[in-house]
């Protein structure tokens, strides 16, 4: 277990337990024995300590040159107990093999990143444009995707992916205890219960979020529309919660938008139409096309 300490990030603020990664790394080796027994009991009984659910949210300004009185100009980071983070590393090592997602999801994966997503997009566009075709593109924004994850539907998607029942049981108990406080100017707010969303500042949350959101790619492939290179589907590119749809036809793009609306409804999520856009690349870039609809609203 000592090797797991190395997966915790150093130099980060302490959580509600006032411990940080360095506290674990330089602690007496006997701590490993105690943590081993604790984690074994958690998995055996499907019960986590109440303190595992505590979190301190710290609002940070997105744009210091913008309006600091605008709530939309803030993003929150969450400080969690470091022992709970270490337990998440254990969970990831237990079920990491079944948390795989489609190759078109580029977010939160080792040795894959934004540059790979951009390369895939550019290569697809170049291929179709060189063949004399246009590509109709939609970039979609899911409203507060990480904060709006429905817990019940998350558990269901994890079980369908093959995550062990014992791990899902632990998550059920853990997520039922999520309690946050906001820290502002050195003061803490009253605690409040969080009933949706995945835990921030977690190494396990990105992996299970990818599994949860992977349904978009799965359902879009079933449509058999969108861009294909030979028989390879490249009509949807995901980077975490950001979605790009690619289609060689207007009709195909509208079908994909309709399917995304349907999937979002099924998993209790919503698109921010004001931040979603459509563009055309290729010889028909300046042609007037019919308005594209997303969730019954014109994009």
mmCIF file of C-alpha atoms in Angstrom:
data_model
loop_
_atom_site.group_PDB
_atom_site.id
_atom_site.type_symbol
_atom_site.label_atom_id
_atom_site.label_comp_id
_atom_site.label_asym_id
_atom_site.label_seq_id
_atom_site.Cartn_x
_atom_site.Cartn_y
_atom_site.Cartn_z
ATOM 1 C CA UNK A 1 0.000 0.000 0.000
ATOM 2 C CA UNK A 2 2.929 2.339 0.483
ATOM 3 C CA UNK A 3 3.128 2.672 -3.301
ATOM 4 C CA UNK A 4 -0.393 4.143 -3.314
ATOM 5 C CA UNK A 5 0.848 7.154 -1.343
ATOM 6 C CA UNK A 6 2.809 8.201 -4.409
ATOM 7 C CA UNK A 7 -0.431 8.598 -6.375
ATOM 8 C CA UNK A 8 -1.568 11.404 -4.067
ATOM 9 C CA UNK A 9 -0.641 14.881 -5.245
ATOM 10 C CA UNK A 10 1.746 16.802 -3.039
ATOM 11 C CA UNK A 11 1.543 20.532 -2.381
ATOM 12 C CA UNK A 12 -2.242 20.675 -2.069
ATOM 13 C CA UNK A 13 -4.249 22.249 0.722
ATOM 14 C CA UNK A 14 -5.328 20.106 3.658
ATOM 15 C CA UNK A 15 -8.904 18.870 3.834
ATOM 16 C CA UNK A 16 -11.386 18.878 6.732
ATOM 17 C CA UNK A 17 -9.108 16.433 8.604
ATOM 18 C CA UNK A 18 -6.256 18.990 8.391
ATOM 19 C CA UNK A 19 -4.065 16.326 6.782
ATOM 20 C CA UNK A 20 -2.386 16.445 3.389
ATOM 21 C CA UNK A 21 -0.618 13.959 1.121
ATOM 22 C CA UNK A 22 2.705 14.696 2.793
ATOM 23 C CA UNK A 23 1.175 13.674 6.137
ATOM 24 C CA UNK A 24 0.538 10.206 4.758
ATOM 25 C CA UNK A 25 3.826 9.880 2.918
ATOM 26 C CA UNK A 26 6.002 10.693 5.928
ATOM 27 C CA UNK A 27 3.880 8.980 8.602
ATOM 28 C CA UNK A 28 5.115 5.971 10.570
ATOM 29 C CA UNK A 29 4.902 2.703 8.555
ATOM 30 C CA UNK A 30 2.469 1.278 11.115
ATOM 31 C CA UNK A 31 -0.156 3.547 9.550
ATOM 32 C CA UNK A 32 -0.213 1.226 6.537
ATOM 33 C CA UNK A 33 -1.398 -1.642 8.751
ATOM 34 C CA UNK A 34 -4.236 0.438 10.224
ATOM 35 C CA UNK A 35 -5.353 1.723 6.828
ATOM 36 C CA UNK A 36 -5.281 -1.800 5.412
ATOM 37 C CA UNK A 37 -7.650 -3.005 8.118
ATOM 38 C CA UNK A 38 -9.874 0.066 7.734
ATOM 39 C CA UNK A 39 -10.215 -0.312 3.966
ATOM 40 C CA UNK A 40 -10.853 -4.053 4.279
ATOM 41 C CA UNK A 41 -13.668 -3.433 6.770
ATOM 42 C CA UNK A 42 -15.190 -0.734 4.535
ATOM 43 C CA UNK A 43 -15.367 -3.139 1.599
ATOM 44 C CA UNK A 44 -16.604 -5.981 3.791
ATOM 45 C CA UNK A 45 -19.476 -4.031 5.358
ATOM 46 C CA UNK A 46 -20.190 -1.462 2.615
ATOM 47 C CA UNK A 47 -19.931 1.316 5.183
ATOM 48 C CA UNK A 48 -17.617 4.345 5.129
ATOM 49 C CA UNK A 49 -16.878 6.687 8.064
ATOM 50 C CA UNK A 50 -19.071 9.784 8.092
ATOM 51 C CA UNK A 51 -16.009 12.002 7.781
ATOM 52 C CA UNK A 52 -15.343 10.513 4.327
ATOM 53 C CA UNK A 53 -18.352 12.476 3.104
ATOM 54 C CA UNK A 54 -17.123 15.853 4.343
ATOM 55 C CA UNK A 55 -15.866 18.449 1.922
ATOM 56 C CA UNK A 56 -14.858 22.099 2.051
ATOM 57 C CA UNK A 57 -15.675 24.093 -1.095
ATOM 58 C CA UNK A 58 -13.498 27.117 -1.825
ATOM 59 C CA UNK A 59 -14.825 29.534 -4.486
ATOM 60 C CA UNK A 60 -12.164 30.825 -6.880
ATOM 61 C CA UNK A 61 -12.539 33.688 -9.338
ATOM 62 C CA UNK A 62 -12.439 32.557 -12.980
ATOM 63 C CA UNK A 63 -11.700 35.962 -14.511
ATOM 64 C CA UNK A 64 -10.097 38.477 -12.164
ATOM 65 C CA UNK A 65 -10.723 41.221 -14.717
ATOM 66 C CA UNK A 66 -14.423 40.357 -14.799
ATOM 67 C CA UNK A 67 -17.256 41.092 -12.407
ATOM 68 C CA UNK A 68 -16.337 39.516 -9.072
ATOM 69 C CA UNK A 69 -19.923 40.065 -7.884
ATOM 70 C CA UNK A 70 -21.226 37.693 -10.550
ATOM 71 C CA UNK A 71 -21.718 34.171 -9.223
ATOM 72 C CA UNK A 72 -21.038 32.745 -12.695
ATOM 73 C CA UNK A 73 -17.503 34.163 -12.471
ATOM 74 C CA UNK A 74 -16.616 31.672 -9.741
ATOM 75 C CA UNK A 75 -15.688 28.008 -9.775
ATOM 76 C CA UNK A 76 -15.372 25.918 -6.654
ATOM 77 C CA UNK A 77 -12.632 23.518 -5.678
ATOM 78 C CA UNK A 78 -13.359 20.960 -3.005
ATOM 79 C CA UNK A 79 -10.979 19.867 -0.273
ATOM 80 C CA UNK A 80 -11.619 16.299 0.877
ATOM 81 C CA UNK A 81 -10.150 14.140 3.669
ATOM 82 C CA UNK A 82 -6.846 12.742 2.453
ATOM 83 C CA UNK A 83 -7.593 9.238 3.777
ATOM 84 C CA UNK A 84 -10.742 9.148 1.658
ATOM 85 C CA UNK A 85 -8.628 10.090 -1.366
ATOM 86 C CA UNK A 86 -6.271 7.228 -0.612
ATOM 87 C CA UNK A 87 -9.218 4.842 -0.398
ATOM 88 C CA UNK A 88 -10.350 6.030 -3.828
ATOM 89 C CA UNK A 89 -6.946 5.072 -5.204
ATOM 90 C CA UNK A 90 -7.600 1.582 -3.802
ATOM 91 C CA UNK A 91 -11.033 1.461 -5.469
ATOM 92 C CA UNK A 92 -9.512 2.526 -8.770
ATOM 93 C CA UNK A 93 -6.949 -0.265 -8.536
ATOM 94 C CA UNK A 94 -9.726 -2.785 -7.801
ATOM 95 C CA UNK A 95 -12.048 -1.981 -10.689
ATOM 96 C CA UNK A 96 -9.929 0.078 -13.082
ATOM 97 C CA UNK A 97 -10.063 -2.721 -15.672
ATOM 98 C CA UNK A 98 -13.851 -2.434 -16.076
ATOM 99 C CA UNK A 99 -13.970 1.359 -16.185
ATOM 100 C CA UNK A 100 -12.832 1.565 -19.783
ATOM 101 C CA UNK A 101 -14.782 3.787 -22.200
ATOM 102 C CA UNK A 102 -14.918 4.352 -25.941
ATOM 103 C CA UNK A 103 -11.758 5.496 -27.705
ATOM 104 C CA UNK A 104 -13.633 8.667 -28.735
ATOM 105 C CA UNK A 105 -13.695 9.804 -25.092
ATOM 106 C CA UNK A 106 -10.440 11.690 -24.583
ATOM 107 C CA UNK A 107 -10.962 13.144 -21.110
ATOM 108 C CA UNK A 108 -9.502 11.832 -17.852
ATOM 109 C CA UNK A 109 -7.347 9.131 -19.452
ATOM 110 C CA UNK A 110 -3.674 8.337 -19.022
ATOM 111 C CA UNK A 111 -1.438 9.389 -21.905
ATOM 112 C CA UNK A 112 -4.414 10.838 -23.816
ATOM 113 C CA UNK A 113 -5.468 14.451 -23.807
ATOM 114 C CA UNK A 114 -6.763 17.483 -25.603
ATOM 115 C CA UNK A 115 -4.109 17.301 -28.338
ATOM 116 C CA UNK A 116 -5.350 13.831 -29.326
ATOM 117 C CA UNK A 117 -8.944 15.048 -29.518
ATOM 118 C CA UNK A 118 -7.899 18.001 -31.683
ATOM 119 C CA UNK A 119 -5.884 15.719 -33.961
ATOM 120 C CA UNK A 120 -8.875 13.387 -34.408
ATOM 121 C CA UNK A 121 -11.133 16.328 -35.229
ATOM 122 C CA UNK A 122 -8.681 17.888 -37.676
ATOM 123 C CA UNK A 123 -7.899 14.585 -39.410
ATOM 124 C CA UNK A 124 -11.614 13.858 -39.859
ATOM 125 C CA UNK A 125 -12.323 17.310 -41.292
ATOM 126 C CA UNK A 126 -9.335 17.108 -43.655
ATOM 127 C CA UNK A 127 -10.454 13.699 -44.905
ATOM 128 C CA UNK A 128 -13.977 14.846 -45.798
ATOM 129 C CA UNK A 129 -12.966 18.217 -47.227
ATOM 130 C CA UNK A 130 -10.364 16.550 -49.470
ATOM 131 C CA UNK A 131 -13.107 14.252 -50.752
ATOM 132 C CA UNK A 132 -15.162 17.310 -51.722
ATOM 133 C CA UNK A 133 -17.652 16.963 -48.862
ATOM 134 C CA UNK A 134 -18.684 19.414 -46.192
ATOM 135 C CA UNK A 135 -18.859 18.581 -42.497
ATOM 136 C CA UNK A 136 -21.672 19.882 -40.314
ATOM 137 C CA UNK A 137 -20.498 20.308 -36.733
ATOM 138 C CA UNK A 138 -22.290 20.853 -33.423
ATOM 139 C CA UNK A 139 -20.490 21.636 -30.174
ATOM 140 C CA UNK A 140 -22.687 20.869 -27.175
ATOM 141 C CA UNK A 141 -22.397 22.041 -23.589
ATOM 142 C CA UNK A 142 -23.976 20.049 -20.765
ATOM 143 C CA UNK A 143 -25.154 22.280 -17.925
ATOM 144 C CA UNK A 144 -23.165 21.625 -14.738
ATOM 145 C CA UNK A 145 -22.516 18.049 -15.832
ATOM 146 C CA UNK A 146 -20.378 16.979 -12.866
ATOM 147 C CA UNK A 147 -22.741 18.503 -10.306
ATOM 148 C CA UNK A 148 -25.954 17.096 -11.788
ATOM 149 C CA UNK A 149 -25.107 13.402 -12.022
ATOM 150 C CA UNK A 150 -28.063 11.391 -10.743
ATOM 151 C CA UNK A 151 -26.675 8.971 -8.160
ATOM 152 C CA UNK A 152 -29.148 6.170 -8.819
ATOM 153 C CA UNK A 153 -28.463 6.247 -12.566
ATOM 154 C CA UNK A 154 -24.733 6.435 -11.875
ATOM 155 C CA UNK A 155 -24.873 3.239 -9.802
ATOM 156 C CA UNK A 156 -26.899 1.533 -12.529
ATOM 157 C CA UNK A 157 -24.369 2.478 -15.229
ATOM 158 C CA UNK A 158 -21.485 1.223 -13.077
ATOM 159 C CA UNK A 159 -23.163 -2.139 -12.498
ATOM 160 C CA UNK A 160 -23.820 -2.465 -16.234
ATOM 161 C CA UNK A 161 -20.139 -1.727 -16.868
ATOM 162 C CA UNK A 162 -19.117 -4.610 -14.610
ATOM 163 C CA UNK A 163 -18.035 -2.731 -11.499
ATOM 164 C CA UNK A 164 -18.158 -5.163 -8.533
ATOM 165 C CA UNK A 165 -21.315 -4.927 -6.450
ATOM 166 C CA UNK A 166 -19.229 -4.474 -3.307
ATOM 167 C CA UNK A 167 -17.721 -1.279 -4.753
ATOM 168 C CA UNK A 168 -21.130 0.074 -5.804
ATOM 169 C CA UNK A 169 -22.464 -0.670 -2.294
ATOM 170 C CA UNK A 170 -19.630 1.374 -0.823
ATOM 171 C CA UNK A 171 -20.375 4.248 -3.197
ATOM 172 C CA UNK A 172 -24.075 4.154 -2.278
ATOM 173 C CA UNK A 173 -23.223 4.517 1.389
ATOM 174 C CA UNK A 174 -20.529 7.108 0.713
ATOM 175 C CA UNK A 175 -22.642 9.329 -1.520
ATOM 176 C CA UNK A 176 -25.486 9.263 1.007
ATOM 177 C CA UNK A 177 -23.119 11.052 3.419
ATOM 178 C CA UNK A 178 -21.890 13.886 1.202
ATOM 179 C CA UNK A 179 -21.892 17.044 3.300
ATOM 180 C CA UNK A 180 -20.183 20.253 2.249
ATOM 181 C CA UNK A 181 -19.232 23.576 3.772
ATOM 182 C CA UNK A 182 -18.122 26.713 1.943
ATOM 183 C CA UNK A 183 -14.987 28.508 3.109
ATOM 184 C CA UNK A 184 -14.895 32.229 2.474
ATOM 185 C CA UNK A 185 -12.399 34.672 3.975
ATOM 186 C CA UNK A 186 -11.360 32.158 6.606
ATOM 187 C CA UNK A 187 -14.928 31.410 7.746
ATOM 188 C CA UNK A 188 -16.969 28.257 7.199
ATOM 189 C CA UNK A 189 -20.629 28.143 6.258
ATOM 190 C CA UNK A 190 -23.159 25.865 7.882
ATOM 191 C CA UNK A 191 -22.911 22.303 6.484
ATOM 192 C CA UNK A 192 -25.345 21.309 3.746
ATOM 193 C CA UNK A 193 -26.173 17.968 2.152
ATOM 194 C CA UNK A 194 -25.296 17.265 -1.497
ATOM 195 C CA UNK A 195 -27.678 14.821 -3.182
ATOM 196 C CA UNK A 196 -26.316 14.776 -6.752
ATOM 197 C CA UNK A 197 -23.045 14.987 -8.628
ATOM 198 C CA UNK A 198 -19.713 13.209 -8.330
ATOM 199 C CA UNK A 199 -17.139 14.132 -5.702
ATOM 200 C CA UNK A 200 -14.695 16.837 -6.719
ATOM 201 C CA UNK A 201 -10.976 16.507 -6.124
ATOM 202 C CA UNK A 202 -11.227 12.744 -6.491
ATOM 203 C CA UNK A 203 -9.163 10.376 -8.627
ATOM 204 C CA UNK A 204 -12.116 7.958 -8.802
ATOM 205 C CA UNK A 205 -14.810 10.441 -9.861
ATOM 206 C CA UNK A 206 -13.401 11.153 -13.360
ATOM 207 C CA UNK A 207 -13.304 7.431 -14.149
ATOM 208 C CA UNK A 208 -16.890 6.752 -13.083
ATOM 209 C CA UNK A 209 -18.082 9.963 -14.768
ATOM 210 C CA UNK A 210 -16.564 8.748 -18.039
ATOM 211 C CA UNK A 211 -18.515 5.501 -17.696
ATOM 212 C CA UNK A 212 -21.708 7.449 -16.975
ATOM 213 C CA UNK A 213 -21.331 9.790 -19.964
ATOM 214 C CA UNK A 214 -20.166 7.079 -22.375
ATOM 215 C CA UNK A 215 -23.796 6.327 -23.226
ATOM 216 C CA UNK A 216 -23.785 9.269 -25.645
ATOM 217 C CA UNK A 217 -21.198 7.616 -27.898
ATOM 218 C CA UNK A 218 -22.859 4.197 -27.616
ATOM 219 C CA UNK A 219 -26.276 5.515 -28.662
ATOM 220 C CA UNK A 220 -24.909 7.694 -31.451
ATOM 221 C CA UNK A 221 -23.111 4.717 -32.984
ATOM 222 C CA UNK A 222 -26.410 2.822 -33.158
ATOM 223 C CA UNK A 223 -27.852 5.566 -35.370
ATOM 224 C CA UNK A 224 -25.393 4.712 -38.161
ATOM 225 C CA UNK A 225 -25.228 8.353 -39.231
ATOM 226 C CA UNK A 226 -22.499 10.930 -38.745
ATOM 227 C CA UNK A 227 -18.965 10.908 -40.083
ATOM 228 C CA UNK A 228 -17.323 7.566 -40.830
ATOM 229 C CA UNK A 229 -13.845 6.971 -42.206
ATOM 230 C CA UNK A 230 -14.124 3.640 -43.970
ATOM 231 C CA UNK A 231 -16.150 1.702 -41.383
ATOM 232 C CA UNK A 232 -14.782 3.624 -38.384
ATOM 233 C CA UNK A 233 -17.259 5.934 -36.642
ATOM 234 C CA UNK A 234 -15.773 9.356 -35.879
ATOM 235 C CA UNK A 235 -19.022 11.292 -35.633
ATOM 236 C CA UNK A 236 -18.728 12.101 -31.939
ATOM 237 C CA UNK A 237 -15.764 13.353 -29.955
ATOM 238 C CA UNK A 238 -15.985 13.666 -26.174
ATOM 239 C CA UNK A 239 -13.589 15.403 -23.841
ATOM 240 C CA UNK A 240 -15.021 14.855 -20.373
ATOM 241 C CA UNK A 241 -18.449 16.554 -20.651
ATOM 242 C CA UNK A 242 -17.761 18.487 -23.892
ATOM 243 C CA UNK A 243 -19.340 16.930 -26.968
ATOM 244 C CA UNK A 244 -18.621 17.571 -30.654
ATOM 245 C CA UNK A 245 -20.856 16.008 -33.307
ATOM 246 C CA UNK A 246 -19.674 15.576 -36.901
ATOM 247 C CA UNK A 247 -21.913 14.733 -39.832
ATOM 248 C CA UNK A 248 -21.543 14.919 -43.634
ATOM 249 C CA UNK A 249 -25.222 15.880 -43.925
ATOM 250 C CA UNK A 250 -27.632 18.304 -42.260
ATOM 251 C CA UNK A 251 -30.216 15.577 -41.794
ATOM 252 C CA UNK A 252 -27.674 13.333 -40.093
ATOM 253 C CA UNK A 253 -26.605 16.088 -37.721
ATOM 254 C CA UNK A 254 -30.204 16.758 -36.725
ATOM 255 C CA UNK A 255 -30.720 13.067 -36.027
ATOM 256 C CA UNK A 256 -27.640 13.109 -33.809
ATOM 257 C CA UNK A 257 -28.882 16.201 -31.978
ATOM 258 C CA UNK A 258 -32.233 14.506 -31.384
ATOM 259 C CA UNK A 259 -30.502 11.408 -30.036
ATOM 260 C CA UNK A 260 -28.339 13.521 -27.689
ATOM 261 C CA UNK A 261 -31.486 15.229 -26.387
ATOM 262 C CA UNK A 262 -33.072 11.837 -25.794
ATOM 263 C CA UNK A 263 -30.009 10.465 -23.983
ATOM 264 C CA UNK A 264 -29.629 13.584 -21.835
ATOM 265 C CA UNK A 265 -33.238 13.252 -20.703
ATOM 266 C CA UNK A 266 -32.763 9.557 -19.893
ATOM 267 C CA UNK A 267 -29.812 10.310 -17.576
ATOM 268 C CA UNK A 268 -31.395 13.459 -16.066
ATOM 269 C CA UNK A 269 -29.056 15.961 -17.655
ATOM 270 C CA UNK A 270 -29.700 19.098 -19.688
ATOM 271 C CA UNK A 271 -27.882 20.966 -22.430
ATOM 272 C CA UNK A 272 -27.072 24.657 -22.228
ATOM 273 C CA UNK A 273 -28.359 25.712 -25.646
ATOM 274 C CA UNK A 274 -26.912 29.209 -25.286
ATOM 275 C CA UNK A 275 -23.411 27.709 -25.149
ATOM 276 C CA UNK A 276 -24.007 25.176 -27.923
ATOM 277 C CA UNK A 277 -23.161 26.071 -31.523
ATOM 278 C CA UNK A 278 -23.293 24.720 -35.070
ATOM 279 C CA UNK A 279 -20.830 25.433 -37.883
ATOM 280 C CA UNK A 280 -20.104 24.146 -41.385
ATOM 281 C CA UNK A 281 -16.644 23.278 -42.740
ATOM 282 C CA UNK A 282 -16.124 22.691 -46.458
ATOM 283 C CA UNK A 283 -17.454 23.984 -49.773
ATOM 284 C CA UNK A 284 -20.954 24.645 -48.400
ATOM 285 C CA UNK A 285 -19.702 26.770 -45.495
ATOM 286 C CA UNK A 286 -21.605 29.868 -46.682
ATOM 287 C CA UNK A 287 -24.871 28.166 -47.611
ATOM 288 C CA UNK A 288 -28.053 28.886 -45.698
ATOM 289 C CA UNK A 289 -29.348 25.771 -43.952
ATOM 290 C CA UNK A 290 -32.424 25.084 -41.865
ATOM 291 C CA UNK A 291 -32.114 25.889 -38.139
ATOM 292 C CA UNK A 292 -30.773 23.007 -36.059
ATOM 293 C CA UNK A 293 -32.826 22.071 -33.006
ATOM 294 C CA UNK A 294 -31.575 20.817 -29.643
ATOM 295 C CA UNK A 295 -34.106 19.871 -26.969
ATOM 296 C CA UNK A 296 -36.757 21.755 -28.941
ATOM 297 C CA UNK A 297 -34.717 24.984 -29.017
ATOM 298 C CA UNK A 298 -32.906 26.429 -32.015
ATOM 299 C CA UNK A 299 -29.107 26.251 -31.755
#
